[in-house]
Amino acid sequence: MIALKRVGQAVLVIALAYVLVFLVLAAIPGDPVSAQLENPQAGYSEAEKAQIRSFYGLDKPVLVQLLISIGNALRGDLGISLSTSAPVSSTIGEAIPSTLALAATALVFALLIALILGFASQSLGEGRLGGLVRSLPTVFLSTPNFLIGLVLIQVFAVQLGAFSIIDPETAGSTAFAALTLAIPVSAQIAQVFITALDTTTALDHTEVALSRGLAPVRVFARHLLRPSLLPTVTVCGLVVGELLGGSLITETIFGRAGIGTVVQKAVTSQDVPVLQAAVVLSAAVFVGVNLVIDLVLPLLDPRLRAPREAS
Amino acid sequence: MTAAVLTTGDPSGSPEHAPAGAPAQAGSRLRGLRRLPLTVWLSIAVLLLVLAFSLAPGLFTSADPAVGVPDRKFTPPGWQYLLGTDHLGRDLLSRIIHGSASSMTSALIAVAIGVLVGGAIGLVAGYAGGWADAVLGRLVDVLLAIPSFLLAVVVVTALGYDTRNAAIATGVSAVAVFARLMRAEVLRVRTSVFIEAARLNGGSDAYILIRHVLPNAVRPVLSLAVLQFGLAILTIAGLAFLGYGDPPPASDWGLLVADGREHLLHAPWLVIAPGLVIAIVVLSVSRLSRFIDTERNR
Amino acid sequence: MTSADTDTRPDAGSTTAGDTEHGTAPLLTVEHLRVTYGERAAAREVVRDVSFSVPAGSTLALIGESGSGKSTIARAVLRLLERRGARVEGSVRLRGREISRLREHALRPLRGRVLGFVPQDPGSALNPVRTIGSQALEAAALVPEARSRAAREALVREGLERAGLTDPERIAASYPHQLSGGQLQRVLIALAIIPGPALLVADEPTSALDVTVQKQILDLLTSLQDELGIGLLLITHDLALAAERSQQVVVLSGGTIQEAGPTAEVFAHPRSEYTRRLQADVPGLHPDRFADLRAARDLGEGGGAPPATAPRVTARDITRTFRSTGGHEIRALHGVSFSIARGTTHALVGESGSGKTTAARALLGLERLDAGALEVDGRTVDPSDPRALRALRRDLQLVHQNPFTSLDPRFTVGRIVREPLDMYRVGDAAAREERVSWALAAVRLDEELLGRRPTALSGGQRQRVAIARALVLRPEVLVLDEPTSALDVTVQAGILEVLVRLQKDLGLTYLFISHDLGVVRQVADTLTVLRRGEVVEEGEAVRVFADPQHEYTQRLLASIPAHVAGAERTTRTQSTGSTGSTASTPGDGILEATA
């Protein structure tokens, strides 16, 4: 019941995102097709121009275009690229594996970094070293990822030759691109994780567990870690947006042919259908991942399962 | 970009005993100032310096940021050129200093849009509830669902490429975060006992909203605004890096990194210096935001 | 306060019956304990030179108000302070063995097995994401004999049953949020006794519970102590409780010992000024504290008898039913009637879920009624008529339970108290200032506080500000919703005195909501006892206290630890039949949420 309602809300949000992006992009002055048609050297006749416009659906009012576009999208037809005339679905489809590999690797890296920082923050205590660990997320979050990427390339590819910048799809290149993407994202996860660990530490139940004679390792694993993972899992859903948005810059720097690069090219050529599809796809991934997390959280937290009984 | 990271505290304080004979407010505030941690002092100093760069760049450098000495191109950092020169022989330090005004203003514009639009949406949604909340809530959901950097790219594409539009786009991409926090804060404050007390004392809805709800809800939002100022610098720099800001004669920090990228192999300082400047400024802002947040929770 | 040693230790042997097993060596000895937080200039000493000892099988109560350092001492004994960054000096010996310097790995065998802990707030003392059973198994794993899982499960079952939980299988399979406060406290006690400790440190083990549940838990602790010969270090703010349940007391204030000795002796002849004051302020020990003041009230025709004139407030058959998310109906109020005569105090008494708060909120028009009517001076309370409500509230004001949440943290005291005058446009600026000064004087607050914000005030000061705000419009009726339950006893006594005096001077009528019968006996003229939304007993306070008719009222009365215990221990009634404690009906949640 509740799950169904959540799914319905998610679908609604994706649909609204589609409409919103469409309307914003409709405000773009001009489009590549018209630019080409109006080019005097091309020498199209008025009839040809009208025919080509109508082929791309550019002759109708925006709202009609929107309805047609939605209708087509529902049938799985995302339209045709205005700059390459290739179907949008194939343009996007070809780019997905690269971005998926990048984002998934980055998420793994980010989680590893966040977990290490979290454990370190608890074991190092309040001292100077602990303070340093606690300030690392802020440093990570403040460093522009293009700087991180360029420095990694300069040091590891150019000076140490650890990976090749010529072929961006090798494991080495992917790993360093993922690291670039992962550092700011890990900061967000780490901040939530550390805060959650601190909050849980301050709760009575960890103290009571300690007083019960449990080994500190067990107290950490059973009484501290598990409750702290809940907000951490939630934030993992939220950083999906950062992973997708950040891939734009990371892919550009590392020369990867992923969704980010597709977006870049579409923006430069004002290729609205491709841009539309890429943005809505990103939104759908974000909504989808968060929906799954929403539905999975009750498995981790019994308090979310049943309707609340006591306050 | 990072609302989830922010913790909001309980302003009413813990129900422990109040400080017996607590000192008068002004006194404690002064003493608090003297006890500022070193990192906070450093952050303030960095921001004041950047502010001075923006207001009077001429005071800090005499070199023309737009005109270079071709003979001197790619001079590494040294005594004559503290941060070196670029491919046209222009002084990088001068370009950074002259670029700060644009970078700071655009970040301010972005945060202002986020706070005002997002704050208004959150305030209405939280206080009015019902239909308004449902409609605005969906809008915020949609804005949150689109990765914020992508949203900024889409908006700047629709508006046209220049730094001002990049700032507006960044602001739009931050609206949802502010709206969500404001709504949560308004809901928290609205259900608090002192609001009920004000209602029992004959306060009207408008009075309660303006005098009780807003002042108590706005502080976490302001602390988020400081944090978002730093993130806006990053986003705008990112947009400039991809070429969605003002075109090259300008010296926005992100643009400087993008320009330097071509020469990364033989003149790495062109990338590293402006990149580090961005990092240091954003770090200072974040430190300040975190400090404000912990002080508030005290 | 070195006298503490000399006072307690010689007495230890003589007053304890069960102190034979370990000869003369006490179970726990604390000497010259000193706890400091912070460094050098910012150092705060929260416990200063505290010494005491607990013989095996006996109970020592550490008594004090908030900030007295009593919980810190408990945690110092349990060695839980280091992780909070405190510096602990002095000696803590358990069965003669110094434990204050032991390293964690050497200390761990003692934790749980020798040194058990029953924490204060049962709601937060268990891991919320794991079942009771899995947490209890951790405790059982400490018992060396229980090698197999089956053996441990048997221990858990036995422990839960011993703690008075009749359905151990169900409890073990539950998560903490599925149980009531009373059940959780029993679980915590079970977890503490499973490994068979020699000493239990119980930090306010009942302060988060309803009174009748409190008594059951205390009876349980006492009977377990008899059965297992456990020594008990009882931390409490409740003097009467300590008087009833301990053989030795240590009275603390500001981190130092004020007085220590055998319980009976300390209460019969308190030597320190602080103990005398503390004792004088316990409502349960002094039912007639305000009798003179109350007798001086002018209640129309002669003396203390309620007058025959029309009542100020009337409730007729008020009924309110909530619907929970599960679709159950919960009767918050069912056909409740009462009336309050002019200038008197009527108390609505009950435990959580009794409907007392719902009734108060309905009177203020904050809660709709399904049936019945509420009248104030003949005017019907109608939540759907905002203008009439607004007019009514000039004469009818509320003082909330918790002064830490009822004052806007961003307003100054002056602005808080003046707000109702501004809202109702009473007089000009000068007149309002004067009214504010009058209201502050009426609650005995210094005008110096006018410019302060609530965060700079103590709990008692905050509640006085809240009362001043309620007074400033010169209302006829005040609804007092547990006005002292968030405060220490000495602070409570001050607030109650202010309220009684105001009633005498201004002829105010009070509706007094409370769960604390000791307080009610001090201030109420008439009362209604509520349980689960229904009237259980009503009448004049004097009569109800002297001769309670209903079994539930009798139980409530029996649960006030009222006697200043003589040398003999009061009869230990083992918690009988009703061991399930207050079952967690969905209704509790809703009612508590509105409270």
Tab-separated table of N, CA and C in Angstrom, chain C residues 369-446:
chain	number	residue	atom	x	y	z
C	369	LEU	N	-14.582	18.922	20.958
C	369	LEU	CA	-15.262	17.872	21.715
C	369	LEU	C	-16.221	17.130	20.790
C	370	ASP	N	-16.396	15.825	21.040
C	370	ASP	CA	-17.384	15.077	20.272
C	370	ASP	C	-18.773	15.255	20.883
C	371	ALA	N	-18.800	15.379	22.188
C	371	ALA	CA	-20.081	15.581	22.862
C	371	ALA	C	-19.815	16.276	24.188
C	372	GLY	N	-20.883	16.821	24.778
C	372	GLY	CA	-20.742	17.494	26.053
C	372	GLY	C	-20.409	18.971	25.865
C	373	ALA	N	-20.320	19.681	26.971
C	373	ALA	CA	-20.084	21.119	26.876
C	373	ALA	C	-19.175	21.585	27.995
C	374	LEU	N	-18.420	22.640	27.682
C	374	LEU	CA	-17.563	23.284	28.669
C	374	LEU	C	-18.009	24.721	28.793
C	375	GLU	N	-18.149	25.193	30.001
C	375	GLU	CA	-18.559	26.585	30.195
C	375	GLU	C	-17.626	27.275	31.177
C	376	VAL	N	-17.346	28.533	30.874
C	376	VAL	CA	-16.599	29.374	31.792
C	376	VAL	C	-17.472	30.590	32.073
C	377	ASP	N	-17.865	30.759	33.316
C	377	ASP	CA	-18.764	31.861	33.675
C	377	ASP	C	-19.994	31.905	32.787
C	378	GLY	N	-20.530	30.749	32.477
C	378	GLY	CA	-21.732	30.702	31.672
C	378	GLY	C	-21.490	30.833	30.178
C	379	ARG	N	-20.278	31.145	29.776
C	379	ARG	CA	-19.964	31.238	28.349
C	379	ARG	C	-19.492	29.879	27.838
C	380	THR	N	-20.087	29.398	26.778
C	380	THR	CA	-19.715	28.097	26.246
C	380	THR	C	-18.424	28.209	25.435
C	381	VAL	N	-17.549	27.233	25.642
C	381	VAL	CA	-16.304	27.196	24.861
C	381	VAL	C	-16.612	26.562	23.504
C	382	ASP	N	-16.403	27.330	22.440
C	382	ASP	CA	-16.721	26.820	21.108
C	382	ASP	C	-15.519	27.019	20.186
C	383	PRO	N	-14.786	25.932	19.919
C	383	PRO	CA	-13.555	26.064	19.118
C	383	PRO	C	-13.802	26.600	17.708
C	384	SER	N	-15.049	26.538	17.234
C	384	SER	CA	-15.307	26.976	15.868
C	384	SER	C	-15.603	28.474	15.790
C	385	ASP	N	-15.610	29.145	16.931
C	385	ASP	CA	-15.894	30.585	16.939
C	385	ASP	C	-14.665	31.350	17.439
C	386	PRO	N	-13.748	31.700	16.523
C	386	PRO	CA	-12.483	32.305	16.952
C	386	PRO	C	-12.652	33.600	17.739
C	387	ARG	N	-13.684	34.401	17.398
C	387	ARG	CA	-13.813	35.678	18.097
C	387	ARG	C	-14.226	35.481	19.548
C	388	ALA	N	-15.183	34.582	19.733
C	388	ALA	CA	-15.616	34.298	21.102
C	388	ALA	C	-14.460	33.689	21.903
C	389	LEU	N	-13.667	32.805	21.240
C	389	LEU	CA	-12.533	32.190	21.920
C	389	LEU	C	-11.539	33.245	22.361
C	390	ARG	N	-11.279	34.183	21.443
C	390	ARG	CA	-10.321	35.240	21.731
C	390	ARG	C	-10.761	36.051	22.948
C	391	ALA	N	-12.061	36.363	22.969
C	391	ALA	CA	-12.593	37.121	24.102
C	391	ALA	C	-12.479	36.290	25.385
C	392	LEU	N	-12.805	35.000	25.253
C	392	LEU	CA	-12.780	34.114	26.410
C	392	LEU	C	-11.377	34.001	27.007
C	393	ARG	N	-10.374	33.953	26.108
C	393	ARG	CA	-9.007	33.698	26.573
C	393	ARG	C	-8.413	34.881	27.341
C	394	ARG	N	-9.077	36.015	27.273
C	394	ARG	CA	-8.634	37.107	28.152
C	394	ARG	C	-8.826	36.725	29.603
C	395	ASP	N	-9.861	35.910	29.845
C	395	ASP	CA	-10.183	35.533	31.218
C	395	ASP	C	-9.692	34.145	31.578
C	396	LEU	N	-9.085	33.469	30.603
C	396	LEU	CA	-8.764	32.061	30.784
C	396	LEU	C	-7.383	31.830	30.191
C	397	GLN	N	-6.398	31.586	31.021
C	397	GLN	CA	-5.037	31.450	30.499
C	397	GLN	C	-4.427	30.119	30.893
C	398	LEU	N	-3.409	29.744	30.134
C	398	LEU	CA	-2.775	28.440	30.337
C	398	LEU	C	-1.316	28.614	30.752
C	399	VAL	N	-0.877	27.800	31.698
C	399	VAL	CA	0.554	27.695	31.987
C	399	VAL	C	0.985	26.300	31.561
C	400	HIS	N	1.899	26.260	30.607
C	400	HIS	CA	2.312	24.977	30.055
C	400	HIS	C	3.211	24.215	31.015
C	401	GLN	N	3.314	22.905	30.712
C	401	GLN	CA	4.101	22.022	31.557
C	401	GLN	C	5.590	22.360	31.544
C	402	ASN	N	6.105	22.556	30.337
C	402	ASN	CA	7.554	22.631	30.225
C	402	ASN	C	8.021	24.040	29.886
C	403	PRO	N	8.586	24.748	30.868
C	403	PRO	CA	8.995	26.132	30.612
C	403	PRO	C	10.183	26.226	29.669
C	404	PHE	N	10.776	25.058	29.326
C	404	PHE	CA	11.902	25.099	28.404
C	404	PHE	C	11.430	25.187	26.962
C	405	THR	N	10.150	24.909	26.728
C	405	THR	CA	9.648	25.006	25.353
C	405	THR	C	8.545	26.049	25.202
C	406	SER	N	8.011	26.553	26.288
C	406	SER	CA	6.826	27.396	26.159
C	406	SER	C	7.157	28.882	26.001
C	407	LEU	N	8.454	29.226	26.044
C	407	LEU	CA	8.839	30.628	25.861
C	407	LEU	C	9.647	30.754	24.578
C	408	ASP	N	9.311	31.732	23.749
C	408	ASP	CA	10.056	31.949	22.511
C	408	ASP	C	11.503	32.314	22.852
C	409	PRO	N	12.462	31.471	22.419
C	409	PRO	CA	13.856	31.710	22.820
C	409	PRO	C	14.418	33.032	22.301
C	410	ARG	N	13.759	33.645	21.335
C	410	ARG	CA	14.304	34.867	20.749
C	410	ARG	C	13.702	36.136	21.346
C	411	PHE	N	12.720	35.969	22.227
C	411	PHE	CA	12.103	37.134	22.877
C	411	PHE	C	12.799	37.397	24.218
C	412	THR	N	12.797	38.649	24.638
C	412	THR	CA	13.264	38.929	25.994
C	412	THR	C	12.122	38.691	26.966
C	413	VAL	N	12.469	38.579	28.239
C	413	VAL	CA	11.455	38.360	29.269
C	413	VAL	C	10.390	39.461	29.207
C	414	GLY	N	10.848	40.710	29.086
C	414	GLY	CA	9.906	41.827	29.059
C	414	GLY	C	8.911	41.685	27.908
C	415	ARG	N	9.428	41.306	26.758
C	415	ARG	CA	8.559	41.209	25.592
C	415	ARG	C	7.607	40.017	25.722
C	416	ILE	N	8.097	38.938	26.317
C	416	ILE	CA	7.244	37.764	26.503
C	416	ILE	C	6.050	38.115	27.383
C	417	VAL	N	6.341	38.798	28.498
C	417	VAL	CA	5.262	39.087	29.440
C	417	VAL	C	4.325	40.157	28.874
C	418	ARG	N	4.885	41.062	28.066
C	418	ARG	CA	4.051	42.142	27.536
C	418	ARG	C	3.185	41.686	26.362
C	419	GLU	N	3.585	40.612	25.708
C	419	GLU	CA	2.913	40.204	24.471
C	419	GLU	C	1.380	40.145	24.568
C	420	PRO	N	0.812	39.494	25.600
C	420	PRO	CA	-0.658	39.449	25.662
C	420	PRO	C	-1.279	40.857	25.718
C	421	LEU	N	-0.610	41.788	26.407
C	421	LEU	CA	-1.140	43.157	26.493
C	421	LEU	C	-1.133	43.803	25.113
C	422	ASP	N	-0.036	43.577	24.368
C	422	ASP	CA	0.044	44.118	23.013
C	422	ASP	C	-1.053	43.533	22.141
C	423	MET	N	-1.247	42.228	22.276
C	423	MET	CA	-2.226	41.550	21.422
C	423	MET	C	-3.644	42.019	21.709
C	424	TYR	N	-3.939	42.211	22.990
C	424	TYR	CA	-5.294	42.636	23.347
C	424	TYR	C	-5.406	44.162	23.456
C	425	ARG	N	-4.343	44.859	23.074
C	425	ARG	CA	-4.320	46.325	23.066
C	425	ARG	C	-4.810	46.888	24.392
C	426	VAL	N	-4.179	46.439	25.460
C	426	VAL	CA	-4.570	46.919	26.780
C	426	VAL	C	-3.781	48.190	27.103
C	427	GLY	N	-4.478	49.289	27.340
C	427	GLY	CA	-3.849	50.529	27.793
C	427	GLY	C	-2.796	51.066	26.845
C	428	ASP	N	-2.052	52.094	27.298
C	428	ASP	CA	-0.971	52.648	26.486
C	428	ASP	C	0.356	52.041	26.928
C	429	ALA	N	1.421	52.479	26.301
C	429	ALA	CA	2.738	51.885	26.560
C	429	ALA	C	3.087	51.917	28.042
C	430	ALA	N	2.850	53.062	28.676
C	430	ALA	CA	3.207	53.221	30.094
C	430	ALA	C	2.397	52.245	30.945
C	431	ALA	N	1.102	52.142	30.632
C	431	ALA	CA	0.245	51.249	31.409
C	431	ALA	C	0.713	49.806	31.261
C	432	ARG	N	1.159	49.477	30.040
C	432	ARG	CA	1.619	48.106	29.815
C	432	ARG	C	2.894	47.825	30.605
C	433	GLU	N	3.826	48.803	30.584
C	433	GLU	CA	5.055	48.628	31.370
C	433	GLU	C	4.715	48.358	32.821
C	434	GLU	N	3.760	49.133	33.313
C	434	GLU	CA	3.388	49.017	34.712
C	434	GLU	C	2.805	47.633	35.007
C	435	ARG	N	1.945	47.183	34.083
C	435	ARG	CA	1.351	45.851	34.232
C	435	ARG	C	2.419	44.759	34.252
C	436	VAL	N	3.401	44.915	33.352
C	436	VAL	CA	4.468	43.923	33.276
C	436	VAL	C	5.232	43.886	34.596
C	437	SER	N	5.531	45.070	35.136
C	437	SER	CA	6.245	45.132	36.419
C	437	SER	C	5.421	44.470	37.511
C	438	TRP	N	4.121	44.755	37.481
C	438	TRP	CA	3.250	44.163	38.480
C	438	TRP	C	3.271	42.631	38.389
C	439	ALA	N	3.186	42.119	37.140
C	439	ALA	CA	3.136	40.662	36.951
C	439	ALA	C	4.443	40.016	37.413
C	440	LEU	N	5.566	40.677	37.107
C	440	LEU	CA	6.854	40.121	37.539
C	440	LEU	C	6.939	40.110	39.061
C	441	ALA	N	6.459	41.183	39.669
C	441	ALA	CA	6.479	41.244	41.126
C	441	ALA	C	5.581	40.150	41.703
C	442	ALA	N	4.456	39.918	41.042
C	442	ALA	CA	3.505	38.928	41.540
C	442	ALA	C	4.124	37.533	41.574
C	443	VAL	N	4.993	37.226	40.618
C	443	VAL	CA	5.628	35.910	40.630
C	443	VAL	C	7.006	35.979	41.284
C	444	ARG	N	7.296	37.135	41.901
C	444	ARG	CA	8.555	37.339	42.621
C	444	ARG	C	9.777	37.162	41.724
C	445	LEU	N	9.741	37.842	40.584
C	445	LEU	CA	10.915	37.882	39.722
C	445	LEU	C	11.487	39.286	39.756
C	446	ASP	N	12.791	39.353	39.724
C	446	ASP	CA	13.463	40.641	39.736
C	446	ASP	C	13.284	41.339	38.393
